[in-house]
């Protein structure tokens, strides 16, 4: 009976909760009313009912007299309470109280941290002050914890009990209560909250302590669910408290802090995790995930929130030693496994990096000990290799070094994707006593790795020890290290008063930091290190044939980092080793054996460095020296007499592809300083490219490369060109388009294999994308123009070009192809841009092309992608505005085209504009319209309404008549009235008016969506 | 780049060679490769290592360009693979004979009559229908390692 009642309540609550409700055909605002009335009036009452139901049977359960059904009632009641606490509470006035809780957080350590629990799909619980009596003051918590503890005691010998419904739901409820926060706690400096957390901790600690016994029990088959729940509770606590408070929570119960407990637990988990002798123990990976998340939470903060006691630091240090040692052991054991089959600890690189990042945070909490520890381990392994004399198989040591390089890289540097990389704070601020460069642990560690890497230059050492995999780690490490420590920006600024190492002058409190930042600086060994690194890169590119992964790391990570900062480049181009690299690239054959894509990246990097020359002419000459041989060679090939016969041979195709990739790389690196020489480079090959395009019309790979080169070339150059240069470029592009289109219009490829057929389709799609990008790039000339002077007489009409280009490209684009998201994105970007900037040109397009554009717009407006819809709306806006303005001025505007009605399926029976008007209103009213599009929808709707006043009125009438509910009908009518008549809207298309209409539509949508949206 | 250094190894008259060696590591997806003496198009390349600290090897999945069979091969990435010379030539379609051969017009005005129509129904239909409608058709013939096949079709007639 009770059980049935509870399941009734259960389904009631889930129905009212928006995420789980079933559709019942009622407007949205009705649902919202229900939601809040449920929350305010009933939810707490339900909770209390369930609570008393649980209380009633609890005594029996405790004294073991309960029958099965009573136990079931209890567990269901608890589960229901958990469900209630998962409610998405809205009325809690947390937004209002934000300011006060923020100011509090500093003083007593409770932090209102939102969203950090997301990773495990749990949320913070903020029911608001109304719930105070139900959850806090009535001793509810204490009862629940005691109840669980007693029942647990009774069943301590029963391994299966931990997974019984009663145990699971009781624990779930406890964990959920752990994340209780917000205004439910009175403002008493967090006292109540801390008490609450301590209370839970005192119970939860039983679940996880002592760590070694627990993990032993788990290994022998006990269910892990209790321990995992315990970890989740700890995670909630860590999220809600400052690091210091978190540590102190345990001190009233144990002689040590929470961090110490956490460290011991993590040690156990890591040790189990790396052994991983069979597949059954998957719990260790889940447990490790939660553990590391806790560490990331407590150590990833900055400033006051993250202060750790000395005890905490030493725990972290011990933990890190355990981590490294167990991983090294695992590495050594796995060294002979096949790479492809089982990688012992990572599923994917990003997941591995996440784990290593968490390890690194732990290490950085105790830099004073962990960095020297790493140095010691590294030198031991290094020494082992040097003494080896080829008698022993070094593979295990290599794998250990591999792992050490990875973890050291993570400890010393941040990944800094997309931002300026700084030396991690913990490392900057640590080692306060160190003033001598050679004693600074980080410097010692860095040197030992660099000198290890240097060994790879020796062919004998390289062949014996530097396996591709080890070299990958070396290159990866160097890339990150260079980005962080080589000639760092801080040091470059601080260099003004060159006090160097004169620590005697002033007892600087941060002299250790200074030493750290300057040891690889511009005036120290920075240049030597740079030289070594370039030589190592050369080695990987030339001495590891076919090792694509290694070479990719070198080109994409390491070399790119070297040219990223200008002050490093200045040193770079002066180095003999760099010049060797450039010479090899320009004049020798060796680097052609690299993967073509890597050659592109190499070209880009090499050209990038040109920007560091002081003198413009030197920069350009450098590029000419670099790329001259490529253009000469390409011209040479294309003018051969026997070209036709030779060109189709595989080696010729390969060579041409490499050259094109290199040219493309160079043009991607175009900068104002090198623009001139790159343009010369492009001009030199223009004719050859046209010849090659003709010749290789059936080699889609080459065609694609040609197109991509031109795309990048135009993108880099177009803004700088003078009128004359522009016309050269534009004429070239037009010729290119014509040739391409003459080869591809009407072509059908035939193939037996469906996968080859779809490959051919994909190739076509990629080509078209490139063409669209090309047109878009040419367009940008009208918007961004840096050329020094513009002479009108000579200037080309960009619009004219686009006009021709569009005629060429549109027939190739089918609605089928527009289903590719990237292509349709590019296409609509181009169309909306064109219509906005040159509506008159579009109006002149021939009928076929114009219809095509309109049809694609129709397709795009109903697209899923917000971006595309936005672009289409902008295009429609441009079209309608143009028409309206022209009509006002007494011209014909879109004229006959606007009335085109030959479409047989009836869709286009009316004029195009009225068609769009109808479509748009449909979209706004009846479909799930996204509010972020309201602005552009308003912009499109306004001119449409102005153009087609009559139709608009008719439409509104139609819609109103269809509505049967009189209340909604009046609301809708007044909303429509307000849309066009408030805010002094007039019938001109100026900015103010548009703005007013935007506002009106916003109001309209908010009003209408409440009752028109049916859920 | 000096001229001696960089001329192609194969001269125009060396067309007799049907394949060309290329380092496995530089062969990309969509490139061509010879597997089990058949010319193929690569649809998938993955690399792995022979043992953790060994050298890289490339694993190719490729499709025979003539009979559409799927073939696979594993090659150390520093070794050379054979890459077939795949050429495509356009011919104007003159006639389709009853016995399944096509008649094609070559560039120098001769006819080429030794090419069979594809046996696959749909491909056959695409060609036959186009021809029956009286369109001016150009067919592209792909040839590699002594085999030939029609691989594309284009309508060049006036619109």
PDB file of C-alpha atoms in Angstrom, chain A residues 290-384:
ATOM      1  CA  UNK A 290      36.742  10.921  -9.217  1.00  0.00           C
ATOM      2  CA  UNK A 291      39.893  11.141  -7.132  1.00  0.00           C
ATOM      3  CA  UNK A 292      41.727  13.155  -9.737  1.00  0.00           C
ATOM      4  CA  UNK A 293      38.718  15.378 -10.139  1.00  0.00           C
ATOM      5  CA  UNK A 294      38.842  16.120  -6.429  1.00  0.00           C
ATOM      6  CA  UNK A 295      42.524  16.953  -6.683  1.00  0.00           C
ATOM      7  CA  UNK A 296      41.890  19.154  -9.680  1.00  0.00           C
ATOM      8  CA  UNK A 297      39.180  20.943  -7.742  1.00  0.00           C
ATOM      9  CA  UNK A 298      41.235  21.605  -4.650  1.00  0.00           C
ATOM     10  CA  UNK A 299      44.544  22.308  -6.370  1.00  0.00           C
ATOM     11  CA  UNK A 300      43.312  24.013  -9.504  1.00  0.00           C
ATOM     12  CA  UNK A 301      42.237  27.136  -7.673  1.00  0.00           C
ATOM     13  CA  UNK A 302      44.257  30.239  -7.329  1.00  0.00           C
ATOM     14  CA  UNK A 303      45.081  32.588  -4.521  1.00  0.00           C
ATOM     15  CA  UNK A 304      43.559  32.382  -1.073  1.00  0.00           C
ATOM     16  CA  UNK A 305      41.247  29.533  -1.816  1.00  0.00           C
ATOM     17  CA  UNK A 306      44.175  27.237  -2.260  1.00  0.00           C
ATOM     18  CA  UNK A 307      46.369  27.162   0.763  1.00  0.00           C
ATOM     19  CA  UNK A 308      47.651  23.829   1.913  1.00  0.00           C
ATOM     20  CA  UNK A 309      49.069  22.867   5.237  1.00  0.00           C
ATOM     21  CA  UNK A 310      52.565  21.431   5.525  1.00  0.00           C
ATOM     22  CA  UNK A 311      51.009  18.084   6.199  1.00  0.00           C
ATOM     23  CA  UNK A 312      48.988  18.379   3.016  1.00  0.00           C
ATOM     24  CA  UNK A 313      52.114  19.197   1.040  1.00  0.00           C
ATOM     25  CA  UNK A 314      53.989  16.200   2.313  1.00  0.00           C
ATOM     26  CA  UNK A 315      50.988  13.985   1.574  1.00  0.00           C
ATOM     27  CA  UNK A 316      50.916  15.313  -1.962  1.00  0.00           C
ATOM     28  CA  UNK A 317      54.625  14.678  -2.305  1.00  0.00           C
ATOM     29  CA  UNK A 318      54.258  11.089  -1.106  1.00  0.00           C
ATOM     30  CA  UNK A 319      51.309  10.567  -3.358  1.00  0.00           C
ATOM     31  CA  UNK A 320      53.242  11.817  -6.356  1.00  0.00           C
ATOM     32  CA  UNK A 321      56.116   9.448  -5.612  1.00  0.00           C
ATOM     33  CA  UNK A 322      53.681   6.568  -5.478  1.00  0.00           C
ATOM     34  CA  UNK A 323      52.070   7.654  -8.723  1.00  0.00           C
ATOM     35  CA  UNK A 324      55.365   7.940 -10.563  1.00  0.00           C
ATOM     36  CA  UNK A 325      56.757   4.721  -9.192  1.00  0.00           C
ATOM     37  CA  UNK A 326      53.695   2.669  -9.967  1.00  0.00           C
ATOM     38  CA  UNK A 327      53.451   4.102 -13.452  1.00  0.00           C
ATOM     39  CA  UNK A 328      57.130   3.495 -14.109  1.00  0.00           C
ATOM     40  CA  UNK A 329      56.702  -0.063 -13.012  1.00  0.00           C
ATOM     41  CA  UNK A 330      53.733  -0.459 -15.286  1.00  0.00           C
ATOM     42  CA  UNK A 331      55.656   1.194 -18.107  1.00  0.00           C
ATOM     43  CA  UNK A 332      58.564  -1.191 -17.738  1.00  0.00           C
ATOM     44  CA  UNK A 333      56.247  -4.148 -17.713  1.00  0.00           C
ATOM     45  CA  UNK A 334      54.336  -3.038 -20.737  1.00  0.00           C
ATOM     46  CA  UNK A 335      57.411  -2.101 -22.769  1.00  0.00           C
ATOM     47  CA  UNK A 336      57.288  -5.204 -24.901  1.00  0.00           C
ATOM     48  CA  UNK A 337      53.608  -5.126 -25.603  1.00  0.00           C
ATOM     49  CA  UNK A 338      52.576  -4.316 -29.087  1.00  0.00           C
ATOM     50  CA  UNK A 339      51.694  -0.718 -29.461  1.00  0.00           C
ATOM     51  CA  UNK A 340      48.585  -1.253 -31.462  1.00  0.00           C
ATOM     52  CA  UNK A 341      47.073  -3.882 -29.242  1.00  0.00           C
ATOM     53  CA  UNK A 342      46.969  -2.703 -25.677  1.00  0.00           C
ATOM     54  CA  UNK A 343      48.164   0.562 -24.408  1.00  0.00           C
ATOM     55  CA  UNK A 344      48.262   0.041 -20.741  1.00  0.00           C
ATOM     56  CA  UNK A 345      47.002   3.282 -19.497  1.00  0.00           C
ATOM     57  CA  UNK A 346      45.461   5.453 -22.095  1.00  0.00           C
ATOM     58  CA  UNK A 347      42.352   5.152 -24.099  1.00  0.00           C
ATOM     59  CA  UNK A 348      43.064   8.266 -26.010  1.00  0.00           C
ATOM     60  CA  UNK A 349      45.655  10.967 -25.892  1.00  0.00           C
ATOM     61  CA  UNK A 350      43.338  13.622 -24.560  1.00  0.00           C
ATOM     62  CA  UNK A 351      42.202  11.414 -21.742  1.00  0.00           C
ATOM     63  CA  UNK A 352      45.781  10.557 -20.942  1.00  0.00           C
ATOM     64  CA  UNK A 353      46.673  14.229 -20.918  1.00  0.00           C
ATOM     65  CA  UNK A 354      43.829  14.947 -18.557  1.00  0.00           C
ATOM     66  CA  UNK A 355      45.110  12.339 -16.134  1.00  0.00           C
ATOM     67  CA  UNK A 356      48.671  13.593 -16.425  1.00  0.00           C
ATOM     68  CA  UNK A 357      47.495  17.135 -15.857  1.00  0.00           C
ATOM     69  CA  UNK A 358      45.898  16.095 -12.581  1.00  0.00           C
ATOM     70  CA  UNK A 359      49.090  14.291 -11.594  1.00  0.00           C
ATOM     71  CA  UNK A 360      51.034  17.413 -12.430  1.00  0.00           C
ATOM     72  CA  UNK A 361      48.825  19.507 -10.181  1.00  0.00           C
ATOM     73  CA  UNK A 362      49.615  17.143  -7.332  1.00  0.00           C
ATOM     74  CA  UNK A 363      53.311  17.425  -8.104  1.00  0.00           C
ATOM     75  CA  UNK A 364      53.156  21.192  -8.222  1.00  0.00           C
ATOM     76  CA  UNK A 365      51.573  21.274  -4.776  1.00  0.00           C
ATOM     77  CA  UNK A 366      54.913  20.014  -3.511  1.00  0.00           C
ATOM     78  CA  UNK A 367      57.426  21.309  -6.063  1.00  0.00           C
ATOM     79  CA  UNK A 368      60.262  21.475  -3.572  1.00  0.00           C
ATOM     80  CA  UNK A 369      60.436  17.708  -3.379  1.00  0.00           C
ATOM     81  CA  UNK A 370      58.812  16.463  -6.538  1.00  0.00           C
ATOM     82  CA  UNK A 371      61.016  18.272  -9.053  1.00  0.00           C
ATOM     83  CA  UNK A 372      64.290  16.996  -7.554  1.00  0.00           C
ATOM     84  CA  UNK A 373      62.622  13.586  -7.366  1.00  0.00           C
ATOM     85  CA  UNK A 374      61.927  13.659 -11.094  1.00  0.00           C
ATOM     86  CA  UNK A 375      65.488  14.813 -11.801  1.00  0.00           C
ATOM     87  CA  UNK A 376      66.850  11.907  -9.822  1.00  0.00           C
ATOM     88  CA  UNK A 377      64.699   9.346 -11.604  1.00  0.00           C
ATOM     89  CA  UNK A 378      65.560  10.795 -14.961  1.00  0.00           C
ATOM     90  CA  UNK A 379      69.311  10.848 -14.399  1.00  0.00           C
ATOM     91  CA  UNK A 380      69.234   7.295 -13.098  1.00  0.00           C
ATOM     92  CA  UNK A 381      67.603   6.074 -16.299  1.00  0.00           C
ATOM     93  CA  UNK A 382      69.874   8.195 -18.447  1.00  0.00           C
ATOM     94  CA  UNK A 383      72.955   6.839 -16.687  1.00  0.00           C
ATOM     95  CA  UNK A 384      71.672   3.311 -17.147  1.00  0.00           C
TER      96      UNK A 384
END
